[in-house]
Amino acid sequence: MQIKIQSIQLRLKHPFTTARNTSTEKTNIIVRLEHDQIVGWGEAAAHIRFKQTPETVWTALEDMVPKLPVAPTAYEHMLAEMQSWVPGQSAAKAALDMAVMDWVGKQLGIPLFRLWGLDPARMPVAGTTIGIDRPDVMAAKVAEAGDVRFLKVKLGTDHDRELIEAIRKVSDLPIRVDANEGWRDVEKAAREIEWLADRGVELIEQPLPADRFDDAIWLRDRSPLPLYADEAFESAADIPRLAEAYDGINIKLMKCGGTAAARTAIHTARALGMKIMLGCMIESALAISASLQLAPLVDAVDLDGDRLIADHPFIGHKLINGCVRLNDQPGLGVTPAAEVFDLFGA
Ligand code: MG
C-alpha cells in the first residue's frame, strides 16, 4: 500500500463568517492511497477550534502512515486501531479512513452506501449555509441559494433578530440556526429561541459555549425547539453525557475521525434516542461525498461545504430537486479533476 499526501488551497466564493471567525480560503490535505492498481482518495479539513491545523494534520499522517498494514483489506480492525495511533488529530484520521474506504468500495465495485446496506432514497433534504454578514448581504446570499429545502443561518451576534428579519423578507424556507457557541447569557438565549420558534426556525445548533453543560440542561428544559450539540460533541464517547443536555448531535467526520467512527457515533446516538445531523467543515466534494454515503442513516444533513468554495478539485454527487442524489460509482463516488492529477504528478 502506497500513500502520498499533498496540501490543496480552496478559495471561498464569499468570505465566510461565524460567531467565531471569518475565512476567505482554506488549506486542506489530500491523501492518495494506491494498492493493487486501485486508488483511494481522502481529505483532511483541519479546524483550529479542535486544535488542528494543516501542519498538525501533515505531521499526524507522517506518524500514522508507517503503522498501516500491507493491504487495506481488513479495514474494520485497521480503522478502529488507527484511532489510538496518535492522540487527537481526528481530521488526519478521517482522511486515512476515507482513502481506505474509497479503495475498499472500488475493490468491491460498489458505492459505500451499498456496502453498508443503506437505501439511497432515504436522503435527508439539502440546505445551504448563510454566514454572518450585513443583513442585506445575508438576504442576497439567500437569493443565490438555489435548489435547497432549508437555510442554515449562522447567528451569535448582538443583532440576530435583525438578521433573521432581513432573511424572512426574501424567503419563507425553513431556517436552522447555528449560534456556534455565540450566546453567552442563558436567559437571553431562552428568549431568542422563543422568538425564533415563531419565525419558522426548526432547530438550534450549539446555542451556548460547549463547556456550559448545566446551562445547556436548563435551556433545553425551556426550549420549544430541539437543541443540537456541535462544538460540544467530538466522538461517540461524549454522547451518553450529551444526551442529558441536548436533543441531537452534529456528527462531522473531521471531529470523530472518519466513517467508521461516525457509524459508531450514529448507532450510539440512536441507542440513546437522540436526533442526528451530519455536518462538515469547509471541504471539497471529496470529504463531503464520504459523509453523504452515510446520510441515509441520519435525520438531517448540513453538507454544503463544497458549494461554498470556488474551486472544485473533485466532482461528487449532484443536487437534484433539493436533495443530493448519490451516484452509483464505487467507493466515495468522486472523480478527481485534472489539477489533482497534476498535484500528485500522476
Ligand atoms: Mg455548527
XYZ file of C-alpha atoms and ligand atoms in Angstrom:
347
model
C 0.000 0.000 0.000
C 1.482 3.310 -1.108
C 0.316 6.632 0.421
C 1.050 10.147 -0.868
C -0.093 13.404 0.726
C -0.397 16.927 -0.688
C -1.946 20.158 0.537
C -4.590 21.905 -1.544
C -5.819 25.501 -1.464
C -9.590 26.082 -1.618
C -10.839 29.630 -2.319
C -14.247 30.547 -0.885
C -16.906 32.175 -3.086
C -17.603 34.708 -0.289
C -15.804 35.445 2.996
C -17.446 33.073 5.493
C -18.172 34.388 8.993
C -19.422 32.566 12.085
C -19.693 33.715 15.712
C -16.040 32.582 15.971
C -14.101 33.814 12.900
C -14.001 34.789 9.213
C -12.294 32.785 6.452
C -11.648 33.543 2.771
C -9.704 30.411 1.874
C -8.902 27.034 3.351
C -5.896 24.716 3.139
C -6.888 21.039 3.240
C -4.719 17.926 2.962
C -5.411 15.299 0.288
C -4.388 11.644 0.762
C -3.847 9.303 -2.210
C -3.714 5.569 -1.357
C -2.730 3.048 -4.030
C -2.760 -0.727 -3.704
C -3.151 -3.402 -6.425
C -3.531 -0.594 -9.018
C -6.647 0.753 -7.270
C -6.526 4.338 -5.969
C -8.490 5.624 -2.946
C -8.767 9.315 -2.025
C -9.146 11.066 1.348
C -9.262 14.653 2.598
C -8.487 16.324 5.939
C -10.049 19.702 6.792
C -8.365 20.849 10.000
C -10.238 23.194 12.347
C -8.427 25.302 14.908
C -11.386 25.007 17.334
C -10.228 21.382 17.773
C -6.509 22.323 17.945
C -5.820 21.052 14.417
C -4.070 22.858 11.559
C -2.800 21.725 8.120
C 0.634 21.350 9.762
C -0.618 19.093 12.591
C -2.545 17.019 10.004
C 0.615 16.587 7.931
C 2.695 15.528 10.967
C -0.004 13.126 12.182
C -0.208 11.499 8.729
C 3.564 11.091 8.637
C 3.354 9.393 12.062
C 0.452 7.126 11.108
C 1.286 6.013 7.567
C 4.195 3.701 8.606
C 1.772 1.929 11.012
C -0.633 0.939 8.215
C -0.792 -2.763 7.311
C 0.483 -4.046 3.946
C -3.042 -4.147 2.429
C -6.257 -2.252 3.374
C -8.490 -5.348 3.219
C -9.084 -5.958 6.978
C -10.236 -2.360 7.225
C -12.605 -2.619 10.205
C -9.731 -3.615 12.524
C -7.345 -1.121 10.954
C -9.711 1.848 11.291
C -10.520 1.054 14.925
C -6.842 0.639 15.863
C -5.858 3.801 13.958
C -7.775 5.931 16.490
C -5.076 5.242 19.122
C -2.015 5.706 16.878
C -1.704 9.428 17.679
C -3.628 11.497 20.268
C -6.428 13.668 18.780
C -5.796 14.696 15.156
C -9.207 13.447 14.052
C -9.042 15.209 10.642
C -5.888 13.287 9.671
C -7.579 10.035 10.775
C -10.695 10.943 8.768
C -8.561 11.399 5.626
C -6.941 7.961 6.035
C -10.325 6.352 6.780
C -11.810 7.906 3.611
C -8.906 6.810 1.412
C -9.164 3.257 2.766
C -12.954 3.106 2.342
C -12.787 4.613 -1.174
C -10.269 1.864 -2.009
C -12.462 -0.853 -0.439
C -15.542 0.269 -2.387
C -13.596 0.396 -5.641
C -12.057 -3.012 -4.993
C -15.548 -4.483 -4.438
C -17.017 -2.410 -7.299
C -19.819 -0.881 -5.162
C -20.600 2.510 -3.576
C -20.142 2.603 0.205
C -23.873 3.131 0.850
C -24.418 -0.292 -0.756
C -21.612 -1.875 1.306
C -23.380 -0.542 4.422
C -26.834 -1.665 3.229
C -28.347 1.832 3.005
C -31.285 2.984 0.869
C -30.252 5.966 -1.306
C -33.913 7.072 -1.466
C -33.736 7.895 2.258
C -31.567 11.015 1.878
C -32.471 13.970 4.133
C -33.217 17.222 2.259
C -30.342 19.577 1.434
C -29.830 23.154 2.592
C -27.357 25.962 2.240
C -25.403 27.852 4.896
C -25.700 31.616 5.223
C -22.695 33.034 7.097
C -22.904 36.169 9.252
C -22.803 39.391 7.234
C -24.710 42.654 6.857
C -28.472 41.946 6.827
C -28.799 42.974 3.135
C -25.830 40.759 2.138
C -27.302 37.781 4.028
C -30.616 38.329 2.223
C -28.752 38.483 -1.127
C -26.991 35.180 -0.338
C -30.410 33.587 0.239
C -31.342 34.595 -3.317
C -28.226 32.701 -4.545
C -29.095 29.597 -2.508
C -30.669 27.772 -5.475
C -32.444 24.482 -5.215
C -32.453 23.799 -1.458
C -35.105 22.949 1.140
C -33.785 24.881 4.165
C -31.409 27.655 5.164
C -28.803 27.141 7.857
C -28.254 30.604 9.283
C -25.238 31.488 11.400
C -26.135 33.681 14.398
C -24.439 34.677 17.651
C -24.266 38.465 17.146
C -25.849 41.234 19.229
C -28.342 41.899 16.392
C -29.535 38.399 15.499
C -33.213 39.412 15.166
C -32.346 41.994 12.517
C -30.528 39.282 10.501
C -33.476 36.867 10.662
C -35.954 39.631 9.760
C -33.874 40.523 6.663
C -33.884 36.887 5.552
C -37.613 36.485 6.231
C -38.317 39.398 3.846
C -36.911 37.347 0.945
C -37.548 33.703 1.870
C -40.043 31.522 3.695
C -37.825 28.410 3.619
C -37.417 26.618 6.975
C -34.431 28.007 8.917
C -31.987 26.076 11.087
C -29.930 28.319 13.360
C -26.305 27.726 14.337
C -25.086 30.040 17.112
C -21.573 28.464 17.171
C -21.343 28.951 20.999
C -22.066 32.661 20.438
C -24.829 33.183 23.041
C -23.346 33.832 26.487
C -26.413 34.773 28.569
C -28.572 31.671 29.040
C -31.774 33.600 29.896
C -31.364 35.768 26.793
C -30.723 32.613 24.759
C -34.065 31.212 26.015
C -35.849 34.419 24.894
C -34.121 34.362 21.499
C -35.158 30.746 20.928
C -38.813 31.592 21.804
C -38.682 34.444 19.275
C -37.036 32.274 16.605
C -39.593 29.473 17.100
C -42.315 31.882 15.892
C -40.350 32.634 12.710
C -40.116 29.238 11.052
C -36.921 28.100 12.765
C -36.718 24.304 13.121
C -33.720 23.710 15.378
C -30.848 25.399 17.182
C -27.252 24.241 16.983
C -24.757 24.899 19.795
C -26.521 27.860 21.437
C -24.073 28.166 24.370
C -20.321 27.576 24.759
C -19.609 23.831 24.778
C -18.371 23.808 28.390
C -21.631 25.341 29.802
C -23.191 21.942 30.443
C -25.555 22.822 33.338
C -26.821 25.883 31.456
C -27.444 23.667 28.408
C -29.670 21.389 30.566
C -31.558 24.460 31.877
C -32.023 25.800 28.343
C -33.165 22.502 26.887
C -35.876 22.209 29.577
C -37.333 25.534 28.369
C -36.651 25.399 24.644
C -39.590 24.879 22.265
C -37.025 23.896 19.587
C -34.662 20.892 19.569
C -31.086 21.749 20.577
C -28.149 20.079 18.806
C -24.587 19.745 20.152
C -21.870 20.551 17.635
C -18.767 22.027 19.285
C -19.706 20.071 22.472
C -19.589 16.786 20.533
C -16.474 15.148 19.141
C -16.816 11.368 19.262
C -19.128 8.563 20.431
C -17.721 8.555 23.983
C -19.237 12.066 24.513
C -22.780 11.003 23.637
C -24.151 9.432 26.874
C -23.393 12.652 28.785
C -24.659 14.938 25.994
C -27.981 13.062 25.916
C -28.799 14.802 29.249
C -28.477 18.287 27.743
C -29.213 18.079 24.004
C -31.825 16.539 21.724
C -29.371 15.796 18.928
C -25.755 15.820 17.820
C -23.943 17.136 14.765
C -21.503 14.454 13.586
C -18.604 15.542 11.390
C -16.033 13.120 10.008
C -13.305 15.663 10.801
C -14.268 15.680 14.508
C -14.829 11.969 15.098
C -12.040 10.618 12.837
C -13.696 9.046 9.797
C -16.635 6.997 8.553
C -16.058 4.017 10.883
C -16.028 6.291 13.955
C -19.063 8.179 12.580
C -21.015 4.927 12.243
C -20.197 4.120 15.892
C -21.432 7.601 16.889
C -24.626 7.237 14.825
C -25.501 3.909 16.473
C -24.642 5.212 19.963
C -26.844 8.294 19.496
C -29.718 6.168 18.159
C -29.470 3.830 21.164
C -29.956 6.886 23.397
C -32.899 8.203 21.362
C -31.064 11.250 20.003
C -31.523 13.003 16.666
C -28.561 13.031 14.301
C -27.272 15.623 11.871
C -24.262 15.136 9.611
C -22.195 18.302 9.216
C -18.946 19.393 7.641
C -16.094 21.863 7.712
C -15.055 23.771 4.577
C -14.312 20.728 2.429
C -14.189 19.766 -1.240
C -16.654 17.295 -2.756
C -14.222 14.528 -1.745
C -14.804 14.710 2.022
C -18.422 15.814 1.534
C -19.058 12.653 -0.505
C -17.713 10.462 2.304
C -20.317 11.994 4.659
C -23.064 11.728 2.033
C -22.518 7.954 1.837
C -23.745 7.795 5.477
C -26.583 10.287 5.040
C -29.459 7.761 4.621
C -28.805 6.812 8.305
C -29.420 10.304 9.763
C -32.240 12.834 10.262
C -30.619 15.948 8.831
C -27.641 16.857 6.661
C -25.678 20.058 6.542
C -23.193 19.053 3.867
C -22.800 22.101 1.643
C -19.089 22.786 2.344
C -18.199 22.095 -1.290
C -20.836 24.562 -2.522
C -19.212 27.404 -0.524
C -15.923 27.073 -2.426
C -14.999 28.396 -5.872
C -12.562 25.562 -6.748
C -13.699 22.008 -7.462
C -10.759 19.588 -7.266
C -13.215 16.668 -7.049
C -16.581 16.114 -8.716
C -19.098 14.330 -6.487
C -22.837 13.805 -6.175
C -25.474 16.072 -7.718
C -28.140 18.143 -6.004
C -31.487 17.429 -7.679
C -34.859 18.857 -6.525
C -33.481 19.913 -3.132
C -31.911 16.560 -2.320
C -28.473 15.097 -3.032
C -28.734 12.025 -5.277
C -25.961 9.524 -4.607
C -24.371 8.321 -7.839
C -23.589 4.643 -8.415
C -19.807 4.978 -8.771
C -17.818 2.632 -6.497
C -16.259 3.887 -3.246
C -16.972 7.508 -2.319
C -18.392 8.303 -5.777
C -15.943 11.108 -6.586
C -13.855 11.868 -9.662
C -10.633 13.892 -9.298
C -10.207 16.910 -11.602
C -7.062 17.382 -13.714
C -5.468 19.654 -11.068
C -5.412 16.739 -8.612
C -3.503 14.550 -11.075
C -1.077 17.476 -11.596
C -0.698 17.858 -7.823
C 0.296 14.223 -7.395
C 2.321 14.078 -10.618
C 0.253 11.156 -11.891
Mg -22.208 24.037 13.843
